[in-house]
Amino acid sequence: MSRTYKIGLICAIGCAVLWGVLPIYWQALKPIDSFVIIFYRIFLVGLVSGIASLKLYGRKEVKKYTGPGSSSFKFFMAGVLITANWSIYIWAVNADHVIQTCIGYYIEPLMVCVFGIIFFKEKLTKHKLIALIFASIGVVVILLHFMQVPLIALSLAITFATYAALKKSFSIPSVLSLFLETRHLMLPALAVVIYLECTGKGALAVAEPYQYALLFLCGPLTALPLGLFAEAANKISLVTLGVTEYISPSISLVIGIFLFKEPFDLVQFIAFVIVWIGLVFFTVGEAKESKKMENIEMTNKEKPTINDCALFSIFGDDHDRFSFPIDAHRVTSGSGGETILVFGSEKTLLYDCGMAYCGWHTVENIKNKLAEKGRDTLDYIILSHSHYDHMGALPYIKQAFPDAKVHASEKAARIFEKPSAKVLMRDLGTSARDLFMPGSKEEILVDGIAVDVILKDGDEIDLGDITVKAMETKGHTDCSMSYAFEPTKLLFASESTGIVEGKKFIHTPFLKDCNDAIVSREKCKAYGAEYISLPHFGMLPKDFNETYWKMLEEETDIKKEFIGKMVEEGLDDEQMLERYYEKYWDPDMEEVQPKDAFIINSKAIIKAFLKAI
């Protein structure tokens, strides 16, 4: 059982337990009218989650989800659904329909499970199926016993199951999600509260002082289990989430019988036992499934592949990764993509620019190398793609060499034209600066990020004795380009054709489309390069080229099979990410790629491979 799944399961159980004991709290608020409680609850939940979001994530992160272009309607609908659920429940309890609320919360987990199977293609394991069958029998027993269409129960079940399914699509922190759901309802709720209190119809008119104080706890006491529920919904399947929710009405039922002395007949007891038999099956089955998955993971880790077996022994300690067969020199500064300065007999060309935080250092390196060669002009800049670690320093280089013409794909040109792209480049550049140059306050420049000349597949750039041919190689991104240097047949491959990490592993960073990357691999392989330079690595040994293509193909197939098995197991996105992280993350990578960036890329890679499965 992965750590993510364990956290999700703990959150789901914690949420269910809290919801189960909350009737004690609501009983303590009598005689405050349920109508009053509802509006206090809406406002206070929004206030508590808003303050927590600002404290945990900062104003900038919150604003990102509340500005133009955010998914405001989706959050608003989630808020409406959960508010409707609260309102129906509180009204039903105060109107002596407690039995229907119990039925509703027994039906609701079944609907959550069904929604997971229908809308998210989640897989039912044997033990979960048995648990659902027992739970369904328990619900049917209750329904037949009371012989009525439970409209209140169905309303509670449908509103919360729909809310759960909608929450499944939210990939943001749970507290922030809760604030976004309630923020549109806060002010109307506050207005109603003020009106009720001013007209003598509110809580102040009927409550004891301690009850009024208790009323203000409804915000955190609502936000906490909902936050746990949101966290669980993003970490475990809806099937699992649905089954664990039987804990809540079962606890409430016990409280109703033994604390509130509500009537409880033999039929209800039988239904209760049947449901809990299902939960026993679920618990035992989860334990067995966890053990099985641990064995599978151990087997996968022990199974040797080409990428595990003395991988790059052919390289040798004396292999110079930046010894090029043409007059080319590494002028990279800091972390990020490699920056290579190429001298033709007539023109000079820069391949990629590196990160922004070290931009002026890169400019200095370029000027020093030009001076060594008796030149002072940079004629061309070619970009492999639009990611910030490969082109972040472009504004600095353009300031130093304003006549240099930037060549890149049409897609990259369109990306650079977007104001939002420049904002993102500044944010990512600032994060890299803070990571690699802690304490530095140097501004990250973005003015000057633009493409002067659009390159298409087969276009050429003349350097005199060297001709650079552009090759469209999608897969890593839609704007990825490789470059062939003729007549030497040196290929500067894009990340769509893989990268080497630490001389021990070939990585398939297909962030956009795995099928496109496979086409790009075959295209580059067919070119028949004599020499290959890989992003983030440099030159491969000449006699390693064929082996590299074979290893890349094998690693692509292995990763496709690995992700395919996770699909067959019915893992959700978070579980897949957790498994992928466990298999592929290496702490040694932290020096060149922050863990957060690895996780973001891993999500994209999984998605790209899913397209090919």
CSV table of N, CA and C in Angstrom, one decimal, residues 198-281:
chain,number,residue,atom,x,y,z
A,198,CYS,N,-30.8,41.0,13.5
A,198,CYS,CA,-31.3,42.3,13.7
A,198,CYS,C,-32.8,42.3,13.9
A,199,THR,N,-33.5,41.3,13.4
A,199,THR,CA,-34.9,41.2,13.5
A,199,THR,C,-35.4,40.3,14.6
A,200,GLY,N,-34.4,39.8,15.4
A,200,GLY,CA,-34.8,39.0,16.5
A,200,GLY,C,-35.1,37.6,16.2
A,201,LYS,N,-34.8,37.1,15.0
A,201,LYS,CA,-35.1,35.7,14.6
A,201,LYS,C,-33.8,34.9,14.5
A,202,GLY,N,-32.7,35.4,15.0
A,202,GLY,CA,-31.5,34.7,14.9
A,202,GLY,C,-31.1,33.9,16.2
A,203,ALA,N,-29.9,33.5,16.3
A,203,ALA,CA,-29.4,32.7,17.4
A,203,ALA,C,-29.4,33.4,18.8
A,204,LEU,N,-29.1,34.7,18.7
A,204,LEU,CA,-29.0,35.5,20.0
A,204,LEU,C,-30.3,35.6,20.7
A,205,ALA,N,-31.4,35.4,20.0
A,205,ALA,CA,-32.7,35.6,20.6
A,205,ALA,C,-33.1,34.3,21.5
A,206,VAL,N,-32.5,33.2,21.1
A,206,VAL,CA,-33.0,31.9,21.8
A,206,VAL,C,-31.9,31.2,22.5
A,207,ALA,N,-30.6,31.4,22.1
A,207,ALA,CA,-29.5,30.6,22.6
A,207,ALA,C,-29.0,31.1,23.9
A,208,GLU,N,-28.5,30.1,24.7
A,208,GLU,CA,-27.7,30.5,25.9
A,208,GLU,C,-26.4,31.0,25.4
A,209,PRO,N,-25.7,31.8,26.3
A,209,PRO,CA,-24.3,32.3,25.8
A,209,PRO,C,-23.4,31.2,25.4
A,210,TYR,N,-23.4,30.0,26.1
A,210,TYR,CA,-22.4,29.0,25.7
A,210,TYR,C,-22.8,28.4,24.4
A,211,GLN,N,-24.2,28.3,24.1
A,211,GLN,CA,-24.6,27.8,22.8
A,211,GLN,C,-24.2,28.7,21.7
A,212,TYR,N,-24.3,30.0,21.9
A,212,TYR,CA,-23.9,30.9,20.9
A,212,TYR,C,-22.4,30.8,20.6
A,213,ALA,N,-21.6,30.6,21.6
A,213,ALA,CA,-20.2,30.3,21.5
A,213,ALA,C,-20.0,29.0,20.7
A,214,LEU,N,-20.7,28.0,21.1
A,214,LEU,CA,-20.6,26.7,20.3
A,214,LEU,C,-21.0,26.9,18.9
A,215,LEU,N,-21.9,27.7,18.6
A,215,LEU,CA,-22.3,27.9,17.2
A,215,LEU,C,-21.2,28.3,16.3
A,216,PHE,N,-20.2,29.1,16.8
A,216,PHE,CA,-19.1,29.6,16.0
A,216,PHE,C,-18.1,28.4,15.8
A,217,LEU,N,-18.3,27.3,16.4
A,217,LEU,CA,-17.4,26.2,16.1
A,217,LEU,C,-17.9,25.4,14.9
A,218,CYS,N,-19.1,25.7,14.4
A,218,CYS,CA,-19.6,25.0,13.3
A,218,CYS,C,-18.8,25.2,12.0
A,219,GLY,N,-18.0,26.3,12.0
A,219,GLY,CA,-17.1,26.5,10.8
A,219,GLY,C,-16.0,25.5,10.8
A,220,PRO,N,-15.1,25.5,11.9
A,220,PRO,CA,-14.0,24.5,11.9
A,220,PRO,C,-14.5,23.1,11.9
A,221,LEU,N,-15.6,22.8,12.6
A,221,LEU,CA,-16.1,21.4,12.7
A,221,LEU,C,-16.7,20.9,11.4
A,222,THR,N,-17.1,21.9,10.6
A,222,THR,CA,-17.5,21.5,9.2
A,222,THR,C,-16.4,21.4,8.3
A,223,ALA,N,-15.5,22.4,8.4
A,223,ALA,CA,-14.3,22.5,7.5
A,223,ALA,C,-13.4,21.3,7.6
A,224,LEU,N,-13.1,20.8,8.9
A,224,LEU,CA,-12.2,19.8,9.1
A,224,LEU,C,-12.6,18.5,8.4
A,225,PRO,N,-13.8,17.9,8.7
A,225,PRO,CA,-14.1,16.7,8.0
A,225,PRO,C,-14.2,16.8,6.5
A,226,LEU,N,-14.7,18.0,6.0
A,226,LEU,CA,-14.7,18.2,4.5
A,226,LEU,C,-13.4,18.3,3.9
A,227,GLY,N,-12.4,18.9,4.7
A,227,GLY,CA,-11.0,18.9,4.2
A,227,GLY,C,-10.5,17.5,4.2
A,228,LEU,N,-10.7,16.7,5.2
A,228,LEU,CA,-10.3,15.3,5.2
A,228,LEU,C,-10.9,14.6,4.0
A,229,PHE,N,-12.2,14.8,3.7
A,229,PHE,CA,-12.9,14.2,2.6
A,229,PHE,C,-12.2,14.5,1.3
A,230,ALA,N,-12.0,15.8,1.1
A,230,ALA,CA,-11.3,16.3,-0.1
A,230,ALA,C,-10.0,15.7,-0.3
A,231,GLU,N,-9.2,15.6,0.8
A,231,GLU,CA,-7.9,15.0,0.7
A,231,GLU,C,-8.0,13.5,0.3
A,232,ALA,N,-9.0,12.8,0.9
A,232,ALA,CA,-9.2,11.4,0.6
A,232,ALA,C,-9.6,11.2,-0.8
A,233,ALA,N,-10.5,12.1,-1.3
A,233,ALA,CA,-11.1,11.9,-2.7
A,233,ALA,C,-10.0,12.0,-3.7
A,234,ASN,N,-8.9,12.8,-3.4
A,234,ASN,CA,-7.8,12.9,-4.4
A,234,ASN,C,-6.7,11.8,-4.2
A,235,LYS,N,-6.9,11.0,-3.2
A,235,LYS,CA,-5.8,10.0,-3.0
A,235,LYS,C,-6.3,8.5,-3.1
A,236,ILE,N,-7.6,8.3,-2.9
A,236,ILE,CA,-8.0,6.9,-3.0
A,236,ILE,C,-9.2,6.9,-4.0
A,237,SER,N,-9.5,5.7,-4.5
A,237,SER,CA,-10.6,5.6,-5.5
A,237,SER,C,-12.0,5.9,-4.8
A,238,LEU,N,-12.9,6.3,-5.7
A,238,LEU,CA,-14.3,6.5,-5.2
A,238,LEU,C,-14.9,5.3,-4.6
A,239,VAL,N,-14.5,4.1,-5.2
A,239,VAL,CA,-15.1,2.8,-4.6
A,239,VAL,C,-14.6,2.7,-3.2
A,240,THR,N,-13.4,2.8,-2.9
A,240,THR,CA,-12.9,2.8,-1.5
A,240,THR,C,-13.5,3.8,-0.6
A,241,LEU,N,-13.5,5.0,-1.1
A,241,LEU,CA,-14.1,6.1,-0.4
A,241,LEU,C,-15.6,5.8,0.0
A,242,GLY,N,-16.3,5.3,-1.0
A,242,GLY,CA,-17.7,5.0,-0.7
A,242,GLY,C,-17.9,3.9,0.4
A,243,VAL,N,-17.1,2.9,0.3
A,243,VAL,CA,-17.2,1.9,1.3
A,243,VAL,C,-16.9,2.4,2.7
A,244,THR,N,-15.8,3.2,2.9
A,244,THR,CA,-15.5,3.7,4.2
A,244,THR,C,-16.5,4.6,4.8
A,245,GLU,N,-17.4,5.2,4.0
A,245,GLU,CA,-18.4,6.1,4.5
A,245,GLU,C,-19.5,5.4,5.2
A,246,TYR,N,-19.6,4.1,5.2
A,246,TYR,CA,-20.5,3.4,6.0
A,246,TYR,C,-20.2,3.5,7.5
A,247,ILE,N,-19.0,3.9,7.8
A,247,ILE,CA,-18.6,4.1,9.2
A,247,ILE,C,-19.5,5.2,9.9
A,248,SER,N,-19.7,6.3,9.1
A,248,SER,CA,-20.4,7.5,9.6
A,248,SER,C,-21.8,7.2,10.1
A,249,PRO,N,-22.7,6.7,9.2
A,249,PRO,CA,-24.1,6.4,9.7
A,249,PRO,C,-24.1,5.4,10.7
A,250,SER,N,-23.2,4.5,10.7
A,250,SER,CA,-23.2,3.4,11.7
A,250,SER,C,-22.9,4.0,13.1
A,251,ILE,N,-21.9,4.9,13.2
A,251,ILE,CA,-21.6,5.6,14.5
A,251,ILE,C,-22.8,6.4,14.9
A,252,SER,N,-23.4,7.1,14.0
A,252,SER,CA,-24.6,8.0,14.3
A,252,SER,C,-25.7,7.1,14.8
A,253,LEU,N,-25.9,5.9,14.2
A,253,LEU,CA,-26.9,5.0,14.6
A,253,LEU,C,-26.7,4.6,16.1
A,254,VAL,N,-25.5,4.2,16.4
A,254,VAL,CA,-25.1,3.8,17.8
A,254,VAL,C,-25.4,5.0,18.8
A,255,ILE,N,-25.0,6.2,18.4
A,255,ILE,CA,-25.3,7.4,19.2
A,255,ILE,C,-26.8,7.6,19.4
A,256,GLY,N,-27.5,7.4,18.3
A,256,GLY,CA,-29.0,7.6,18.4
A,256,GLY,C,-29.6,6.6,19.3
A,257,ILE,N,-29.1,5.4,19.3
A,257,ILE,CA,-29.7,4.3,20.2
A,257,ILE,C,-29.4,4.5,21.6
A,258,PHE,N,-28.1,4.6,21.9
A,258,PHE,CA,-27.6,4.6,23.3
A,258,PHE,C,-27.5,5.9,24.0
A,259,LEU,N,-27.4,7.0,23.2
A,259,LEU,CA,-27.2,8.3,23.8
A,259,LEU,C,-28.5,9.1,23.8
A,260,PHE,N,-29.2,9.1,22.6
A,260,PHE,CA,-30.4,9.8,22.4
A,260,PHE,C,-31.7,9.0,22.6
A,261,LYS,N,-31.5,7.7,22.9
A,261,LYS,CA,-32.6,6.8,23.2
A,261,LYS,C,-33.6,6.7,22.1
A,262,GLU,N,-33.2,6.8,20.8
A,262,GLU,CA,-34.2,6.7,19.7
A,262,GLU,C,-34.6,5.3,19.5
A,263,PRO,N,-35.8,5.0,19.0
A,263,PRO,CA,-36.3,3.6,18.8
A,263,PRO,C,-35.4,2.9,17.8
A,264,PHE,N,-35.2,1.7,18.1
A,264,PHE,CA,-34.3,0.9,17.2
A,264,PHE,C,-34.8,-0.6,17.2
A,265,ASP,N,-35.4,-1.0,16.1
A,265,ASP,CA,-36.0,-2.3,16.1
A,265,ASP,C,-35.1,-3.4,15.5
A,266,LEU,N,-35.6,-4.7,15.5
A,266,LEU,CA,-34.8,-5.8,15.1
A,266,LEU,C,-34.3,-5.7,13.6
A,267,VAL,N,-35.2,-5.2,12.8
A,267,VAL,CA,-34.9,-5.1,11.3
A,267,VAL,C,-33.7,-4.1,11.1
A,268,GLN,N,-33.7,-3.0,11.8
A,268,GLN,CA,-32.6,-2.1,11.7
A,268,GLN,C,-31.3,-2.7,12.2
A,269,PHE,N,-31.4,-3.5,13.3
A,269,PHE,CA,-30.2,-4.1,13.8
A,269,PHE,C,-29.7,-5.1,12.8
A,270,ILE,N,-30.5,-5.9,12.2
A,270,ILE,CA,-30.1,-6.9,11.1
A,270,ILE,C,-29.4,-6.1,10.0
A,271,ALA,N,-30.0,-5.0,9.5
A,271,ALA,CA,-29.4,-4.3,8.4
A,271,ALA,C,-28.0,-3.7,8.9
A,272,PHE,N,-27.9,-3.3,10.1
A,272,PHE,CA,-26.7,-2.8,10.6
A,272,PHE,C,-25.6,-3.8,10.6
A,273,VAL,N,-25.9,-5.1,11.1
A,273,VAL,CA,-25.0,-6.2,11.1
A,273,VAL,C,-24.5,-6.5,9.7
A,274,ILE,N,-25.5,-6.6,8.7
A,274,ILE,CA,-25.1,-6.9,7.4
A,274,ILE,C,-24.1,-5.9,6.8
A,275,VAL,N,-24.4,-4.7,7.0
A,275,VAL,CA,-23.4,-3.6,6.5
A,275,VAL,C,-22.0,-3.8,7.0
A,276,TRP,N,-22.0,-4.1,8.3
A,276,TRP,CA,-20.7,-4.2,9.0
A,276,TRP,C,-20.0,-5.5,8.6
A,277,ILE,N,-20.7,-6.6,8.2
A,277,ILE,CA,-20.0,-7.7,7.6
A,277,ILE,C,-19.3,-7.4,6.4
A,278,GLY,N,-20.0,-6.5,5.5
A,278,GLY,CA,-19.4,-6.0,4.3
A,278,GLY,C,-18.1,-5.3,4.6
A,279,LEU,N,-18.1,-4.4,5.7
A,279,LEU,CA,-16.9,-3.7,6.0
A,279,LEU,C,-15.8,-4.6,6.5
A,280,VAL,N,-16.1,-5.7,7.1
A,280,VAL,CA,-15.1,-6.7,7.5
A,280,VAL,C,-14.4,-7.2,6.3
A,281,PHE,N,-15.2,-7.6,5.3
A,281,PHE,CA,-14.7,-8.2,4.0
A,281,PHE,C,-13.7,-7.1,3.4
